[in-house]
mmCIF file of C-alpha atoms in Angstrom:
data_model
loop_
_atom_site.group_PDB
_atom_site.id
_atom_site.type_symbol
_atom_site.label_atom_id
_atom_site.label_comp_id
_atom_site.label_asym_id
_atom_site.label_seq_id
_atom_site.Cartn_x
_atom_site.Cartn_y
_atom_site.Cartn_z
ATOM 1 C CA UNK A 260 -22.749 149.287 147.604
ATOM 2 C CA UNK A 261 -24.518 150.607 150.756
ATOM 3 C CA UNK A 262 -27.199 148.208 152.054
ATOM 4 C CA UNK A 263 -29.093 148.399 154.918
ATOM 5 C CA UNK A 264 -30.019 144.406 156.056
ATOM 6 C CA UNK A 265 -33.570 144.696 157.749
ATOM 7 C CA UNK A 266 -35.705 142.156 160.322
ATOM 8 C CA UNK A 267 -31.491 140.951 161.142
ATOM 9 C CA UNK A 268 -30.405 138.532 163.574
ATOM 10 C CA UNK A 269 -27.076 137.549 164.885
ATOM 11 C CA UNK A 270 -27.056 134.507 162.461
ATOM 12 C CA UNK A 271 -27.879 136.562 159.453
ATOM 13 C CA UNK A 272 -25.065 138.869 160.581
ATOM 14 C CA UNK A 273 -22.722 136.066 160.856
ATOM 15 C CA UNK A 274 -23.223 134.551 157.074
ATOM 16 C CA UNK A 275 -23.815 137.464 155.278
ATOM 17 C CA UNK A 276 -20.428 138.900 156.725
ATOM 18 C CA UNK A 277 -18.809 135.587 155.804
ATOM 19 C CA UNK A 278 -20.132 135.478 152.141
ATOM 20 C CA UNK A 279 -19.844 139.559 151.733
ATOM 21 C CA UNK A 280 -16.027 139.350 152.842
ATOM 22 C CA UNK A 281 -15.627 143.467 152.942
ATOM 23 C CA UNK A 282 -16.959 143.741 149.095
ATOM 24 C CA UNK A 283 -20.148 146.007 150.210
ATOM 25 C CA UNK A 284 -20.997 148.429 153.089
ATOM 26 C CA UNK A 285 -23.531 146.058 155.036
ATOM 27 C CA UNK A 286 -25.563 147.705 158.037
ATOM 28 C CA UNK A 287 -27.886 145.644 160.304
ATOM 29 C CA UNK A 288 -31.301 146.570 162.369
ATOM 30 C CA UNK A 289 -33.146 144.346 163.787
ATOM 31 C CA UNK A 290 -36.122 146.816 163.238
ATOM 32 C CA UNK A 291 -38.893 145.223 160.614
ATOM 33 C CA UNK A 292 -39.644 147.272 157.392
ATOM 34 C CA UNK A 293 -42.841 148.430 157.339
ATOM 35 C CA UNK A 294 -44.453 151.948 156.119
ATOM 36 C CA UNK A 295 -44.304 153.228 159.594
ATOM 37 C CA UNK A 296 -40.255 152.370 159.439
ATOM 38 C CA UNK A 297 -39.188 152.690 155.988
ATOM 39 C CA UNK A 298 -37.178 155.917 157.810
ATOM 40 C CA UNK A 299 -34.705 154.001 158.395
ATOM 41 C CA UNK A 300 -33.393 153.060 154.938
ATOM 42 C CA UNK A 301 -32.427 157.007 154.654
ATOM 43 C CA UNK A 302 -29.105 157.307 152.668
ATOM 44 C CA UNK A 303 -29.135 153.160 151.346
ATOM 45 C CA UNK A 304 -29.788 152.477 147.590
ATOM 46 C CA UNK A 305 -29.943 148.711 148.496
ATOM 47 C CA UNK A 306 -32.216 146.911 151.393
ATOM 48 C CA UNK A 307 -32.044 143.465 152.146
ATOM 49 C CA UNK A 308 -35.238 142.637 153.800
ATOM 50 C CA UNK A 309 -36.556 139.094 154.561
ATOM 51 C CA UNK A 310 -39.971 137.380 154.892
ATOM 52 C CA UNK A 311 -41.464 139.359 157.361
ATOM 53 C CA UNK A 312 -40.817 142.443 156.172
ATOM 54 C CA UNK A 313 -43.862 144.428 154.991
ATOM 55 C CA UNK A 314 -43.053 145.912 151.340
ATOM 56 C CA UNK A 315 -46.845 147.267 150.342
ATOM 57 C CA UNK A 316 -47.186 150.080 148.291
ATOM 58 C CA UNK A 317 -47.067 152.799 151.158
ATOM 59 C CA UNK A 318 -43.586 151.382 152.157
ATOM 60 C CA UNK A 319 -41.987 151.083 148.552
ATOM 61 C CA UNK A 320 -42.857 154.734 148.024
ATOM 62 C CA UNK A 321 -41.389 155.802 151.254
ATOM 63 C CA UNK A 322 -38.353 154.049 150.277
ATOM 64 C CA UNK A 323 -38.407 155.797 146.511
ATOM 65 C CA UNK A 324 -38.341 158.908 147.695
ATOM 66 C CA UNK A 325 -35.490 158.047 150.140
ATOM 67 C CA UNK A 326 -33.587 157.131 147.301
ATOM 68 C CA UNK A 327 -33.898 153.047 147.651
ATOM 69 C CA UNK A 328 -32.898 151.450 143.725
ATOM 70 C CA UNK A 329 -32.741 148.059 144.732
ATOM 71 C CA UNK A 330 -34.330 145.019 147.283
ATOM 72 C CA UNK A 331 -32.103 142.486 147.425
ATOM 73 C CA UNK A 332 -34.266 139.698 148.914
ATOM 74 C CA UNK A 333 -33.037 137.078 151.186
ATOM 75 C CA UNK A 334 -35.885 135.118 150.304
ATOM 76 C CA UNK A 335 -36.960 132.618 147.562
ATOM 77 C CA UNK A 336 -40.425 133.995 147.857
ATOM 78 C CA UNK A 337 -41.533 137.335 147.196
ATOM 79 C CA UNK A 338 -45.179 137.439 147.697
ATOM 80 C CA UNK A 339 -44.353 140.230 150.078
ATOM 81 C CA UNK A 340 -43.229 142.759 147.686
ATOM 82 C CA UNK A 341 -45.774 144.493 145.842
ATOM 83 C CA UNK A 342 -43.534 144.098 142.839
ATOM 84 C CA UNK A 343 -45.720 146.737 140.728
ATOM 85 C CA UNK A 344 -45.164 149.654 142.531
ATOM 86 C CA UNK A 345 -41.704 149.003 142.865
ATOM 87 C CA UNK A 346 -41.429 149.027 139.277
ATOM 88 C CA UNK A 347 -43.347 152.195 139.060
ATOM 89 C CA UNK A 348 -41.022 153.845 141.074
ATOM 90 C CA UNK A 349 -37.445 152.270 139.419
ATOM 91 C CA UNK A 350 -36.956 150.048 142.360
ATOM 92 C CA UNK A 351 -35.223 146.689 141.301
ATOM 93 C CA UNK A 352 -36.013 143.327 142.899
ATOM 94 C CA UNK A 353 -33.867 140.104 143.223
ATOM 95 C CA UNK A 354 -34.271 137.285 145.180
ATOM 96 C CA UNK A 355 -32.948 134.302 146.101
ATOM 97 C CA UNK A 356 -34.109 131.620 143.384
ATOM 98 C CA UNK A 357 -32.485 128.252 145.030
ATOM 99 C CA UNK A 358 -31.171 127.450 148.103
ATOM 100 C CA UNK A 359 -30.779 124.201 149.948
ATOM 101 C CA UNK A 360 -33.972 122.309 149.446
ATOM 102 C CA UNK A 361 -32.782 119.483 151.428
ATOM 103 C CA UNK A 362 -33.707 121.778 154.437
ATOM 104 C CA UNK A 363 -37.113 121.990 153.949
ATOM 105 C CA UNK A 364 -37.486 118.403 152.454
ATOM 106 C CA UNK A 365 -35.649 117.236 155.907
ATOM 107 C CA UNK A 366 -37.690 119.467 158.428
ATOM 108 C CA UNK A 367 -41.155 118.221 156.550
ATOM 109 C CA UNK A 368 -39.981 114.611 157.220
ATOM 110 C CA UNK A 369 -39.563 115.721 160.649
ATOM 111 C CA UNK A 370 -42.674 117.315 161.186
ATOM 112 C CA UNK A 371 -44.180 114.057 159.689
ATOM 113 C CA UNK A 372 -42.467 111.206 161.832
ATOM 114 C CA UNK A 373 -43.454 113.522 164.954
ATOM 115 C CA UNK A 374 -47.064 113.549 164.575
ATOM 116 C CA UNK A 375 -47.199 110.156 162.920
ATOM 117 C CA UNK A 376 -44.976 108.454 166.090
ATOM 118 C CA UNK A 377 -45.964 111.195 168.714
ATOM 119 C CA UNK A 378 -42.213 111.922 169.179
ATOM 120 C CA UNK A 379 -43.424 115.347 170.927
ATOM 121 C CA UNK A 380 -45.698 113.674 173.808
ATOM 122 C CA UNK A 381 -43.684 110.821 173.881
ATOM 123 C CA UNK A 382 -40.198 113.883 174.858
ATOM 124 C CA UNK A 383 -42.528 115.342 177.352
ATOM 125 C CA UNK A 384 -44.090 112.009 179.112
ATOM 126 C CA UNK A 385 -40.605 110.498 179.698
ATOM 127 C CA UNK A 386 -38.686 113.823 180.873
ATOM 128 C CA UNK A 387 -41.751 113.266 183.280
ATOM 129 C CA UNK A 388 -41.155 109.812 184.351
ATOM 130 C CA UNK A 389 -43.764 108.514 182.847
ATOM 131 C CA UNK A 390 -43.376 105.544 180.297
ATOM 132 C CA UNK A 391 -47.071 104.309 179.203
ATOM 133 C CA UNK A 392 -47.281 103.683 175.260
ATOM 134 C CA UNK A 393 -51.074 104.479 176.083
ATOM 135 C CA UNK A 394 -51.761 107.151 172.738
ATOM 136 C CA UNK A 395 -48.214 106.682 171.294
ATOM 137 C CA UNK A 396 -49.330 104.545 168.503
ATOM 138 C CA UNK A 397 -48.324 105.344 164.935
ATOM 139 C CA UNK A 398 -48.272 103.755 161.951
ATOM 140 C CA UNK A 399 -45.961 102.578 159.137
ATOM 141 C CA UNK A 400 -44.946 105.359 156.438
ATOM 142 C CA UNK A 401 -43.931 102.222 154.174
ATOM 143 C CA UNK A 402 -46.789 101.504 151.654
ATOM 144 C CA UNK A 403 -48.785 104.563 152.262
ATOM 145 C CA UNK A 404 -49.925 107.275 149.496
ATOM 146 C CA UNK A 405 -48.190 110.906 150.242
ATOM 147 C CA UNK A 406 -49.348 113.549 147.659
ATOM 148 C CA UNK A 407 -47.172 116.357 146.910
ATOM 149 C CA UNK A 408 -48.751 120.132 145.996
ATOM 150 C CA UNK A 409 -45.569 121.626 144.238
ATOM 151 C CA UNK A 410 -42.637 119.764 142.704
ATOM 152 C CA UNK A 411 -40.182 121.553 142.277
ATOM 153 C CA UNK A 412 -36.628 121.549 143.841
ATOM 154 C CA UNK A 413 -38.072 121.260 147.578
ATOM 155 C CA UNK A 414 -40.893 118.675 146.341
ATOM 156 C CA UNK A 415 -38.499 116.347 144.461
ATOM 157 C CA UNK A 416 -36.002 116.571 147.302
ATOM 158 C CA UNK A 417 -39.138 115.706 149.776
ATOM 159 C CA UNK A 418 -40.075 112.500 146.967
ATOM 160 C CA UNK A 419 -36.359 111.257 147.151
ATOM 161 C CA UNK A 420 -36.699 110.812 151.145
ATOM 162 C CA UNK A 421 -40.370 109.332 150.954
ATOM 163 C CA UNK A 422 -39.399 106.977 147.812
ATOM 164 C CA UNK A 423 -36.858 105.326 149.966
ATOM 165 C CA UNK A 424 -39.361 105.111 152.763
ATOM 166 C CA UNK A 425 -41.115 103.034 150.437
ATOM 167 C CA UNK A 426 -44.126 105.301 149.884
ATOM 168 C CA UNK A 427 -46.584 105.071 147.016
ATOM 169 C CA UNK A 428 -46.248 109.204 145.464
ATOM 170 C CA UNK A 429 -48.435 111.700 143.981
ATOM 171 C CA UNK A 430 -48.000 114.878 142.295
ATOM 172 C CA UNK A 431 -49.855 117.998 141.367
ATOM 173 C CA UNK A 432 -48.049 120.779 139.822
ATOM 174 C CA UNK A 433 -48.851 123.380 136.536
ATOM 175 C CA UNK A 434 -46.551 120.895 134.666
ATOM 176 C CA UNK A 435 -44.743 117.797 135.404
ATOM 177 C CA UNK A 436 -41.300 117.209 136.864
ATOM 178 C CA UNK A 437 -39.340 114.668 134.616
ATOM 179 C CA UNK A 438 -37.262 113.936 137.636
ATOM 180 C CA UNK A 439 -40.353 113.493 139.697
ATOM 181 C CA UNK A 440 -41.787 111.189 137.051
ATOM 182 C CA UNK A 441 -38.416 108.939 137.253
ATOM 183 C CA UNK A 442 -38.504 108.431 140.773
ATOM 184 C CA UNK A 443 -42.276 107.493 139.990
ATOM 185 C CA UNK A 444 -44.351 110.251 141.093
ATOM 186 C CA UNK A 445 -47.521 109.833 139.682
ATOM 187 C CA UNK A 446 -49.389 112.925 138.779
ATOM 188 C CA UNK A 447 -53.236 113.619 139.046
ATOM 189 C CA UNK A 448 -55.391 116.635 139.426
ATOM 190 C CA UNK A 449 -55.674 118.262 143.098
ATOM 191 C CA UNK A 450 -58.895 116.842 144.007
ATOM 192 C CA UNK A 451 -57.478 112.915 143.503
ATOM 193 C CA UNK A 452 -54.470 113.794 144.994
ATOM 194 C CA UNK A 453 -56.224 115.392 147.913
ATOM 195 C CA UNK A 454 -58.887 112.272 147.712
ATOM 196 C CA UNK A 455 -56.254 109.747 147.773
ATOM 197 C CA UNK A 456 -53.370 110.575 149.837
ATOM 198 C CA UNK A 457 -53.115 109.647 154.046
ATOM 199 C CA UNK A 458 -50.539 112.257 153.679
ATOM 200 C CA UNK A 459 -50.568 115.941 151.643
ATOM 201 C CA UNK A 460 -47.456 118.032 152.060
ATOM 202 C CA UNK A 461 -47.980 121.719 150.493
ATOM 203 C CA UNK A 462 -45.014 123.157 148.477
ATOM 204 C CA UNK A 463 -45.686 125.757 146.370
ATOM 205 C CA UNK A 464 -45.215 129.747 146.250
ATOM 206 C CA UNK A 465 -48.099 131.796 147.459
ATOM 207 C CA UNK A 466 -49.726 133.923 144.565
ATOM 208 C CA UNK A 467 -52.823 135.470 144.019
ATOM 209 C CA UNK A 468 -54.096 131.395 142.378
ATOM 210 C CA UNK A 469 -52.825 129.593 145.094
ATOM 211 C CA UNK A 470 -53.909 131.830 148.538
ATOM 212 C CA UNK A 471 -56.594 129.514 150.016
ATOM 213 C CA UNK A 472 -56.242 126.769 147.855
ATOM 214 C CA UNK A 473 -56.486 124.356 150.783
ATOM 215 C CA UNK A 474 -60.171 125.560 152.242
ATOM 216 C CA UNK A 475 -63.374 124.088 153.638
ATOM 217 C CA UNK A 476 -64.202 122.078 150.394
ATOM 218 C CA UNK A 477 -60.766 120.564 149.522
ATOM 219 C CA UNK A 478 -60.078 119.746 153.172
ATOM 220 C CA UNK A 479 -63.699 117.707 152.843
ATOM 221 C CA UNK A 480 -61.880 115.683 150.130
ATOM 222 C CA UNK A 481 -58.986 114.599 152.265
ATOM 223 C CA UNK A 482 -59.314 110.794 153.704
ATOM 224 C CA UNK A 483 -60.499 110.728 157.339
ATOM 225 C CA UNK A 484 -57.738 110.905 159.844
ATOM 226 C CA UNK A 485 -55.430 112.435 156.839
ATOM 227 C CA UNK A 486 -51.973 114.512 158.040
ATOM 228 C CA UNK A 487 -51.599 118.031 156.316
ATOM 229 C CA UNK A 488 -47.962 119.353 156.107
ATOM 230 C CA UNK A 489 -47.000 122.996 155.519
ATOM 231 C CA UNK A 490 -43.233 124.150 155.423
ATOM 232 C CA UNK A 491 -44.374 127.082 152.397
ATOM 233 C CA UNK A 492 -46.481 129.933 152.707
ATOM 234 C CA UNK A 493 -48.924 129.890 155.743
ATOM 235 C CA UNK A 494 -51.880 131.440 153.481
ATOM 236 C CA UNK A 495 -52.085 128.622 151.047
ATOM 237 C CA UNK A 496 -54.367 127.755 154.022
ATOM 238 C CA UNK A 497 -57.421 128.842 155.211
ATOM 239 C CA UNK A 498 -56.893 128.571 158.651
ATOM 240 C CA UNK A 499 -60.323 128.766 159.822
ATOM 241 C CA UNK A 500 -61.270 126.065 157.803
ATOM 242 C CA UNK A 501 -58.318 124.225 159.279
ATOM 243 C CA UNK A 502 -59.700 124.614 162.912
ATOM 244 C CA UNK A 503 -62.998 123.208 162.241
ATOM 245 C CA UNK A 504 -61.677 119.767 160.275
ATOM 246 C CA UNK A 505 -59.702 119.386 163.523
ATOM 247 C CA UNK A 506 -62.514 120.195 165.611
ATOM 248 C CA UNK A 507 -64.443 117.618 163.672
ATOM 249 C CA UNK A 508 -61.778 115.458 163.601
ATOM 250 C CA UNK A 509 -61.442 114.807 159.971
ATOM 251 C CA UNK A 510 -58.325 115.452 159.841
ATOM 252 C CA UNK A 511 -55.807 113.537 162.219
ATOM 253 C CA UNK A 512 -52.454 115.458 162.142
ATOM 254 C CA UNK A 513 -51.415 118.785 160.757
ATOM 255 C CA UNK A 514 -47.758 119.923 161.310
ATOM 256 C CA UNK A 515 -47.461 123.664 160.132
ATOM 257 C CA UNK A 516 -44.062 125.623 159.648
ATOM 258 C CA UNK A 517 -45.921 128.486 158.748
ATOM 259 C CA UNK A 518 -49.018 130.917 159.316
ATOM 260 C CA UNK A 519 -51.527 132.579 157.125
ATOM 261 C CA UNK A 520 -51.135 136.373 159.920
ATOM 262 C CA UNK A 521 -47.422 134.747 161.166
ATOM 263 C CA UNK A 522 -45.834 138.508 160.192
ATOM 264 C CA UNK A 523 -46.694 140.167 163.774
ATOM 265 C CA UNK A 524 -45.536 136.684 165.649
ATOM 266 C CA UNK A 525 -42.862 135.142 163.744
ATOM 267 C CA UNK A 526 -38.574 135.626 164.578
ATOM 268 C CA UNK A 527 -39.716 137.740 167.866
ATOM 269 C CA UNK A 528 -39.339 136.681 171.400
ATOM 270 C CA UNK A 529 -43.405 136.807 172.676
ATOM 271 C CA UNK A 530 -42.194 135.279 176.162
ATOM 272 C CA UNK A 531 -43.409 138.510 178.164
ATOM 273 C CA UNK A 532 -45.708 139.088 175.757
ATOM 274 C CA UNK A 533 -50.073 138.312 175.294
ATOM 275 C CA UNK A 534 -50.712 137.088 172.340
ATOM 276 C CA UNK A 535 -53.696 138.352 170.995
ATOM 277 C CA UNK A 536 -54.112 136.031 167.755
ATOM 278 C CA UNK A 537 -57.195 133.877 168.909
ATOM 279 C CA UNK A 538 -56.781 131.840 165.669
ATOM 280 C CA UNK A 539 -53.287 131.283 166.437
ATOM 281 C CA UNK A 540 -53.958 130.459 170.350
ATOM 282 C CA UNK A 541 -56.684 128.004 169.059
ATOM 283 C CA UNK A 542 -54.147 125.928 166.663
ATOM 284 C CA UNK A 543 -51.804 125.648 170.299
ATOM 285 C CA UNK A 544 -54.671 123.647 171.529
ATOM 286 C CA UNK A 545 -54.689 120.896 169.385
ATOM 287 C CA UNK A 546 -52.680 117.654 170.539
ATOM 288 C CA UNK A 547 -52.276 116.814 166.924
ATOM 289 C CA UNK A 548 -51.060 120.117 165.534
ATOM 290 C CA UNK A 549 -47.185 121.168 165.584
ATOM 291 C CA UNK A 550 -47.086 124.438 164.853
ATOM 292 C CA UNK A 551 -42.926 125.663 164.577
ATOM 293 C CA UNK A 552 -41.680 129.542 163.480
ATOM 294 C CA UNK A 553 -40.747 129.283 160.195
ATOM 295 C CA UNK A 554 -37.442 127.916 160.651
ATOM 296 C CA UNK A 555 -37.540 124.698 157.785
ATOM 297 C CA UNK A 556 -35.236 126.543 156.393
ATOM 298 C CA UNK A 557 -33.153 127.144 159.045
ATOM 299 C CA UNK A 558 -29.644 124.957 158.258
ATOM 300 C CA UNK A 559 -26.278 126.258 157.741
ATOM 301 C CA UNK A 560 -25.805 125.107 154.290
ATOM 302 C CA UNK A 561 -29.055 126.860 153.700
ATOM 303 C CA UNK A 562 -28.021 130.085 155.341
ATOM 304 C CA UNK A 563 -24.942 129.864 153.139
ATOM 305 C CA UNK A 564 -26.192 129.606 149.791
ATOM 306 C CA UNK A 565 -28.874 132.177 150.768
ATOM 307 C CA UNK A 566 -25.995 135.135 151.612
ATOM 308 C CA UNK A 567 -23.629 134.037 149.217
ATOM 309 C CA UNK A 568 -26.560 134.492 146.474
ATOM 310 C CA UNK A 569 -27.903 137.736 147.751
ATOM 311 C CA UNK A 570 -23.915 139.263 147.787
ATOM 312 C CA UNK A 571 -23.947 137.956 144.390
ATOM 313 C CA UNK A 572 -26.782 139.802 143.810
ATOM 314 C CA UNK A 573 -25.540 143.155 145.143
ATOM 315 C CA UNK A 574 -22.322 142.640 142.851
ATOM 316 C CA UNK A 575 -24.961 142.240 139.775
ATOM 317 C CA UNK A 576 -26.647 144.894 140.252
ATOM 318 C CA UNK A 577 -23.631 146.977 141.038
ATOM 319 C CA UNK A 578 -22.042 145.882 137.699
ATOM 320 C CA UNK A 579 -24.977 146.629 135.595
ATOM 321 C CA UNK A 580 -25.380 142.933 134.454
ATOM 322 C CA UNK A 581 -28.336 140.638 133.397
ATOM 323 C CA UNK A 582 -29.609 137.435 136.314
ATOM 324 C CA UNK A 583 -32.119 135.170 136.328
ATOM 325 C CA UNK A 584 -32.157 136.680 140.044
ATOM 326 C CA UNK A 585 -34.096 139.443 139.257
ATOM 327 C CA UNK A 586 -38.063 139.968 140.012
ATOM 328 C CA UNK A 587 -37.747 143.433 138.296
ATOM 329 C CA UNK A 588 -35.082 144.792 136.706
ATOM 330 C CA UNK A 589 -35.811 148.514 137.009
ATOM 331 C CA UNK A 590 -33.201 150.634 136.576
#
């Protein structure tokens, strides 16, 4: 099948040619999909776009009339495909249900010990010669209370690491996890979790329920000095409401992996560029805010599964069969 790969870079080249091994006609642009370049899928019946890609209404009917039948996502999440419209106009979607979640659970461990131990300052101070302690001082994970929006394959993996660390867990999902609840997660609603936790680490898929869900009010619940983690969506945030709990220093440490407007920023070179996103620029400022470009995902077992899936899905939908890939099976 002919598939034009969108928003590609050299590494997405490299395991998608590895996992596709000649079976489909792959062709990769580094141009992002977007109503204003949907042109560019003239003459593919398959795209593969990723996160950034914009896949609104105005775009999936370009792409209909250019004779686009499937998305083959590389992407667990799909919030950026108005799925709707692409089943109005025939267009199937798959995605990538699982891949590693050991490399988000990892990287949000990461982003935690950094803030908690100041392992960024402490890089930069000693590459300077300098070798106070003065502001370096962190505390103990052991014996403290980490709550957990989302448990599913990347929260449980994430509850495995901080169970060993000795920390006290709790959960908020639609439903309990059984394997959550034998590692003993404890589950409560989101306000005690929120109320209760020094630590909150967000994983859950952005929909329409959960945009926003951390705002002004909830972020008022959190402990003073709490740390706010999020490797997911960036608009489960409101940032704005982020910026003034730092500003006000209720909250003491926020790593973020992602951004509620990231789409114009993130997997682009802005070296030469202004940046124009005050909100963003604002976040930068803080000395307890990590903000990285969505790459918790970023691992080479993770890059594996992820084109080994979606050539699985191409061969699926070439062969007419049933997956528990598919968003919308439109034919």
């Amino acid at each position: 099948m002919r598939c034009l790969v969108t928003s590609a870079r050299p590494y997405d080249e490299q395991f998608l040619r590895a996992a596709n091994q000649g079976r489909h006609d792959l062709v990769f642009v580094e141009t992002t999909l977007s109503a204003e370049t949907a042109f560019v899928a003239q003459g593919f019946p398959a795209i593969c776009p990723f996160v950034n890609d914009t896949l609104d209404a105005r775009t999936l009917e370009t792409l209909a009339r250019l004779g686009t039948r499937l998305l083959v996502l590389r992407s667990t999440g799909f919030n950026h495909v108005d799925v709707p419209t692409a089943e109005k106009h025939g267009i199937a979607v798959m995605r990538v249900r699982d891949y590693s979640p050991y490399s988000v659970a990892e990287f949000t461990i990461g982003m935690m010990l950094t803030l908690n131990r100041h392992l960024h300052k402490a890089y930069n101070r000693v590459r300077d010669g300098n070798f106070l302690l003065d502001g370096l001082l962190g505390f103990d994970m052991h014996g403290k209370t980490v709550g957990i929006i989302g448990t599913g394959s990347i929260g449980t993996a994430l509850a495995r690491i901080l169970k060993g660390m000795g920390c006290h867990l709790l959960g908020y999902d639609i439903a309990p996890n059984p394997v959550c609840l034998e590692l003993g997660v404890v589950y409560v609603s989101l306000e005690a979790l929120l109320r209760k936790s020094q630590i909150t680490s967000l994983h859950i898929p952005l929909v329409p329920e959960t945009r926003h869900l951390i705002n002004a009010e909830r972020i008022a619940l959190m402990p003073e000095g709490a740390m706010l983690i999020n490797t997911s969506r960036g608009p489960l945030i409101d940032t704005k409401a982020l910026i003034a709990a730092l500003k006000s220093r209720h909250l003491g440490a926020v790593g973020l992996d992602v951004y509620e407007e990231e789409a114009e920023l993130y997997f682009r070179d802005h070296c030469d560029d202004i940046i124009c996103d005050d909100t963003f620029e604002r976040l930068l400022t803080f000395p307890n805010v990590i903000v990285t470009g969505h790459q918790a995902f970023f691992t080479r077992e993770a890059l594996s599964t992820i084109a080994e899936t979606t050539i699985q899905n191409l061969d699926t939908y070439s062969q007419g069969k049933d997956s528990p890939n598919y968003v919308r099976a439109a034919r």
